[in-house]
Short mmCIF file of C-alpha atoms and ligand atoms in Angstrom, two decimals:
data_model
loop_
_atom_site.label_atom_id
_atom_site.label_comp_id
_atom_site.label_asym_id
_atom_site.label_seq_id
_atom_site.Cartn_x
_atom_site.Cartn_y
_atom_site.Cartn_z
CA MET M 1 114.05 105.92 114.03
CA LYS M 2 112.43 102.52 114.21
CA GLN M 3 113.30 100.07 111.46
CA ILE M 4 111.04 97.07 111.70
CA ALA M 5 110.37 93.87 109.76
CA ILE M 6 107.43 91.55 110.09
CA TYR M 7 108.35 87.93 109.40
CA GLY M 8 106.04 84.97 108.90
CA LYS M 9 104.84 82.31 106.51
CA GLY M 10 103.91 83.47 103.01
CA GLY M 11 100.22 84.29 102.65
CA ILE M 12 99.65 84.78 106.36
CA GLY M 13 98.88 88.49 106.06
CA LYS M 14 102.22 90.27 106.51
CA SER M 15 101.54 92.77 103.75
CA SER M 16 98.06 93.74 105.01
CA THR M 17 99.45 94.11 108.51
CA ALA M 18 102.42 96.15 107.27
CA SER M 19 100.30 98.52 105.18
CA ASN M 20 97.68 99.02 107.89
CA VAL M 21 100.34 99.67 110.54
CA ALA M 22 102.01 102.14 108.15
CA ALA M 23 98.70 103.94 107.54
CA ALA M 24 97.82 103.98 111.25
CA CYS M 25 101.24 105.44 112.16
CA ALA M 26 100.85 108.08 109.43
CA ASP M 27 97.47 109.00 110.96
CA GLU M 28 99.27 109.53 114.28
CA GLY M 29 101.59 112.01 112.60
CA TYR M 30 104.65 109.82 112.16
CA SER M 31 106.59 109.99 108.92
CA VAL M 32 106.67 106.48 107.54
CA THR M 33 108.54 104.67 104.78
CA ILE M 34 107.48 101.22 103.65
CA ILE M 35 109.93 99.06 101.72
CA GLY M 36 108.35 96.10 100.01
CA CYS M 37 110.55 93.15 99.12
CA ASP M 38 107.80 90.86 97.96
CA PRO M 39 107.43 89.97 94.27
CA LYS M 40 103.69 90.77 94.43
CA SER M 41 104.24 94.39 95.63
CA ASP M 42 101.19 94.04 97.83
CA SER M 43 102.28 96.13 100.80
CA SER M 44 102.51 99.40 98.85
CA ILE M 45 99.63 98.81 96.48
CA THR M 46 96.99 99.42 99.18
CA LEU M 47 98.68 102.66 100.22
CA LEU M 48 98.68 103.90 96.63
CA GLY M 49 95.00 103.44 95.75
CA GLY M 50 95.67 100.15 93.93
CA HIS M 51 98.56 101.43 91.77
CA ARG M 52 101.53 99.16 91.27
CA ILE M 53 104.92 100.90 91.22
CA PRO M 54 108.10 99.83 89.43
CA THR M 55 110.56 97.91 91.58
CA VAL M 56 114.17 98.96 92.09
CA MET M 57 115.30 95.51 90.90
CA GLU M 58 113.27 95.73 87.67
CA LEU M 59 114.82 99.09 86.83
CA MET M 60 118.29 97.85 87.73
CA GLN M 61 117.82 94.90 85.39
CA GLN M 62 116.88 97.33 82.60
CA ARG M 63 120.18 99.11 83.29
CA VAL M 64 118.53 102.54 83.22
CA GLU M 65 119.74 105.37 85.41
CA ILE M 66 117.43 105.41 88.43
CA THR M 67 116.36 108.60 90.17
CA GLU M 68 114.31 109.04 93.34
CA LYS M 69 111.13 109.89 91.49
CA ASP M 70 111.32 106.58 89.58
CA VAL M 71 111.08 104.47 92.72
CA VAL M 72 109.79 106.52 95.70
CA PHE M 73 106.05 107.20 95.61
CA GLU M 74 103.95 109.05 98.14
CA GLY M 75 100.85 107.22 99.32
CA TYR M 76 98.24 107.61 102.05
CA LYS M 77 99.00 110.56 104.38
CA GLY M 78 102.48 110.93 102.91
CA VAL M 79 103.69 107.34 103.50
CA LYS M 80 106.71 106.88 101.22
CA CYS M 81 106.41 103.65 99.30
CA VAL M 82 109.29 101.79 97.67
CA GLU M 83 109.28 98.32 96.17
CA VAL M 84 112.72 96.81 95.94
CA GLY M 85 111.22 93.73 94.29
CA GLY M 86 111.63 90.07 94.93
CA PRO M 87 113.53 87.25 93.31
CA GLU M 88 112.58 85.94 89.91
CA PRO M 89 111.81 82.24 90.08
CA GLY M 90 114.99 80.26 89.60
CA ILE M 91 117.39 83.21 89.49
CA GLY M 92 119.58 84.94 92.04
CA CYS M 93 119.46 85.19 95.79
CA ALA M 94 116.54 87.04 97.38
CA GLY M 95 118.61 88.22 100.31
CA ARG M 96 121.44 89.55 98.15
CA GLY M 97 118.97 91.14 95.73
CA ILE M 98 117.33 93.06 98.57
CA ILE M 99 120.65 94.39 99.85
CA VAL M 100 121.87 95.46 96.39
CA ALA M 101 118.55 97.21 95.69
CA ILE M 102 118.57 98.97 99.06
CA LYS M 103 122.15 100.19 98.55
CA THR M 104 121.02 101.69 95.24
CA LEU M 105 118.06 103.31 96.98
CA GLN M 106 120.33 104.81 99.65
CA LYS M 107 122.48 106.40 96.94
CA ILE M 108 119.60 108.13 95.15
CA SER M 109 117.22 109.01 97.98
CA THR M 110 117.08 110.17 101.60
CA VAL M 111 113.86 108.23 102.13
CA MET M 112 115.62 105.87 104.54
CA GLN M 113 116.96 108.67 106.74
CA ASP M 114 114.21 111.26 107.01
CA CYS M 115 111.49 109.31 108.78
CA ASP M 116 110.29 108.00 112.14
CA LEU M 117 109.50 104.47 110.99
CA ILE M 118 110.70 102.17 108.22
CA ILE M 119 108.72 99.01 107.69
CA TYR M 120 110.29 96.21 105.65
CA ASP M 121 107.81 93.82 104.14
CA VAL M 122 110.09 90.84 103.69
CA PRO M 123 109.42 87.71 101.60
CA GLY M 124 107.67 85.04 103.58
CA ASP M 125 108.82 81.65 102.54
CA ILE M 126 112.55 82.04 102.82
CA VAL M 127 114.11 80.70 105.99
CA CYS M 128 117.75 80.74 104.93
CA GLY M 129 120.69 83.10 105.15
CA GLY M 130 118.87 85.35 102.69
CA PHE M 131 115.93 86.07 104.96
CA ALA M 132 118.26 87.45 107.59
CA ALA M 133 120.12 89.78 105.23
CA PRO M 134 118.28 92.99 106.30
CA ILE M 135 119.03 92.12 109.95
CA ARG M 136 122.67 91.27 109.35
CA LYS M 137 123.20 94.49 107.44
CA GLY M 138 121.75 96.53 110.30
CA LEU M 139 118.77 97.72 108.24
CA VAL M 140 116.28 96.27 110.70
CA ASN M 141 116.41 96.78 114.46
CA ASP M 142 112.99 95.50 115.57
CA THR M 143 111.53 92.20 114.40
CA TYR M 144 108.03 90.79 114.76
CA VAL M 145 106.64 87.39 113.88
CA LEU M 146 103.17 87.05 112.44
CA THR M 147 101.29 83.75 112.61
CA SER M 148 97.85 82.25 112.93
CA GLY M 149 97.05 79.45 115.37
CA GLU M 150 97.39 76.75 112.71
CA TYR M 151 100.27 74.30 112.67
CA MET M 152 102.02 75.35 109.43
CA PRO M 153 102.22 79.12 110.13
CA LEU M 154 103.36 78.33 113.69
CA TYR M 155 105.96 75.92 112.32
CA ALA M 156 107.24 78.71 110.01
CA ALA M 157 107.20 81.24 112.88
CA ASN M 158 109.14 78.82 115.08
CA ASN M 159 111.70 78.25 112.29
CA ILE M 160 112.12 81.99 111.91
CA CYS M 161 112.75 82.18 115.65
CA LYS M 162 115.37 79.44 115.29
CA GLY M 163 117.10 81.71 112.77
CA PHE M 164 116.85 84.69 115.13
CA ALA M 165 118.25 82.65 118.01
CA ARG M 166 121.19 81.52 115.85
CA LEU M 167 121.93 85.14 114.91
CA GLY M 168 121.39 86.37 118.48
CA ASN M 169 118.67 88.60 117.04
CA GLN M 170 115.98 89.84 119.38
CA LEU M 171 112.29 89.30 118.77
CA ASN M 172 110.04 92.21 119.75
CA GLY M 173 106.79 90.29 119.76
CA VAL M 174 104.32 87.92 118.15
CA ILE M 175 101.20 89.01 116.25
CA CYS M 176 98.29 86.67 115.57
CA ASN M 177 96.42 87.11 112.31
CA SER M 178 93.40 84.94 112.93
CA ARG M 179 92.23 82.25 110.55
CA ASN M 180 89.41 81.30 112.89
CA ALA M 181 91.28 78.24 114.18
CA GLU M 182 89.96 76.72 117.38
CA ASN M 183 91.43 78.22 120.59
CA GLU M 184 93.58 80.37 118.35
CA GLU M 185 94.33 83.24 120.72
CA ALA M 186 95.22 80.83 123.55
CA ILE M 187 97.50 78.78 121.26
CA VAL M 188 99.41 81.76 119.88
CA SER M 189 99.59 83.34 123.31
CA ALA M 190 101.12 80.14 124.75
CA PHE M 191 103.52 79.92 121.79
CA ALA M 192 104.65 83.54 122.33
CA ARG M 193 105.12 82.94 126.06
CA GLU M 194 107.20 79.80 125.46
CA LEU M 195 109.43 81.73 123.07
CA GLY M 196 109.96 84.15 125.95
CA SER M 197 108.00 86.85 124.15
CA ASP M 198 104.46 88.32 124.15
CA LEU M 199 101.39 88.20 121.97
CA LEU M 200 101.01 91.86 121.00
CA ALA M 201 97.81 91.73 118.98
CA PHE M 202 95.07 89.36 117.95
CA ILE M 203 93.77 90.48 114.56
CA PRO M 204 90.37 88.88 114.01
CA LYS M 205 89.50 87.46 110.60
CA ASP M 206 87.34 90.10 108.98
CA PRO M 207 86.17 90.19 105.34
CA ILE M 208 86.52 94.00 105.41
CA VAL M 209 90.30 93.55 105.04
CA GLN M 210 89.99 91.66 101.74
CA THR M 211 87.25 93.98 100.45
CA CYS M 212 89.46 97.03 101.08
CA GLU M 213 92.49 95.30 99.56
CA ARG M 214 90.61 94.36 96.42
CA ALA M 215 89.62 98.01 96.07
CA GLY M 216 93.28 99.00 96.51
CA PHE M 217 93.13 100.50 100.00
CA SER M 218 94.14 99.81 103.57
CA VAL M 219 91.37 99.37 106.15
CA ILE M 220 92.66 102.50 107.89
CA GLU M 221 91.94 104.56 104.79
CA LYS M 222 88.74 102.96 103.53
CA GLU M 223 87.02 101.82 106.76
CA PRO M 224 88.60 104.03 109.43
CA GLU M 225 85.74 103.54 111.89
CA SER M 226 85.64 99.74 111.68
CA ASP M 227 86.56 97.52 114.63
CA ILE M 228 89.42 95.99 112.67
CA ALA M 229 90.87 99.48 112.02
CA LYS M 230 90.92 99.96 115.82
CA VAL M 231 92.90 96.72 116.20
CA TYR M 232 95.48 97.90 113.64
CA ARG M 233 95.72 101.32 115.32
CA LYS M 234 96.34 99.71 118.70
CA LEU M 235 99.01 97.45 117.19
CA ALA M 236 100.66 100.45 115.51
CA ARG M 237 100.82 102.27 118.87
CA THR M 238 102.24 99.18 120.56
CA ILE M 239 104.94 98.87 117.89
CA MET M 240 105.91 102.56 118.17
CA GLU M 241 106.10 102.41 121.96
CA ARG M 242 107.52 98.94 122.54
CA ASP M 243 111.10 98.72 123.73
CA SER M 244 111.19 95.23 125.21
CA ALA M 245 112.57 92.29 123.27
CA CYS M 246 114.27 88.96 123.84
CA VAL M 247 116.32 86.43 121.93
CA PRO M 248 113.57 83.84 121.34
CA GLU M 249 113.82 80.27 122.56
CA PRO M 250 112.15 78.21 119.85
CA VAL M 251 109.92 75.34 120.95
CA THR M 252 110.39 71.73 119.89
CA ASP M 253 108.36 70.30 117.05
CA ALA M 254 106.68 67.90 119.47
CA ARG M 255 105.61 70.84 121.64
CA LEU M 256 104.31 72.67 118.58
CA ARG M 257 102.14 69.67 117.73
CA GLU M 258 100.90 69.54 121.31
CA LEU M 259 100.01 73.23 121.25
CA THR M 260 97.98 72.90 118.06
CA GLY M 261 96.34 69.71 119.32
S1 SF4 L 301 120.45 82.25 100.63
FE1 SF4 L 301 118.23 82.05 100.63
S2 SF4 L 301 117.53 83.72 99.33
FE2 SF4 L 301 119.68 83.39 98.88
S3 SF4 L 301 119.70 81.92 97.17
FE3 SF4 L 301 119.87 80.76 99.06
S4 SF4 L 301 117.77 80.17 99.49
FE4 SF4 L 301 117.65 81.90 98.08
#
């Protein structure tokens, strides 16, 4: 079973990538579970036709007895969707919250055992001990970094790699979600190479993604014949087949500035 997490700056497109990869893998016949840890629940919402589901943390706060059917929902092609929920502003630790919620989930459901792929959609803007909690607890064995070719997302991606390097955690690859920056593919490709890793996919900026999301669907479900759906399918195959990884060597800030010109 693959247990993957896609890390990257908040707002860079982790949830769309996660939900489209989940849908593409389900199309290929894999059984997939997606575990959203983001307060906005936006990785599962596009697999569930726009429906928002209760989060494990919300129900735990209400101190109700939680059963599987309260928190595990079947979406596109049988993808099992769970939202553990994210931190409330100003309260608690995101990393600890995720672990407590996942332990509860493991007690009430087999959703984390009976599948080929688990995708964790982790919060984006936390680069602390909390962000690494799913890795430290052995819940994640493959990690990917998503970035565009702009300075800030690359800075965040590089910081995440600093965290991985400190933990001795391996990076399985870099994904570029394009923002139409100049020389974007070349920049992210060079960044990936300097980390010691590879650029696995260049996802072009395409308004179809937002249109599908607004309607509550993944591109794979709503626009299966589109070019962007083909990109997601190829990425999904790469992720399922990839077995090479390395402990990343983060670049210096000066080099990052050079790369982004
Ligand atoms: S470890 Fe990270 S997630 Fe936890 S409280 Fe501190 S900053 Fe927040």
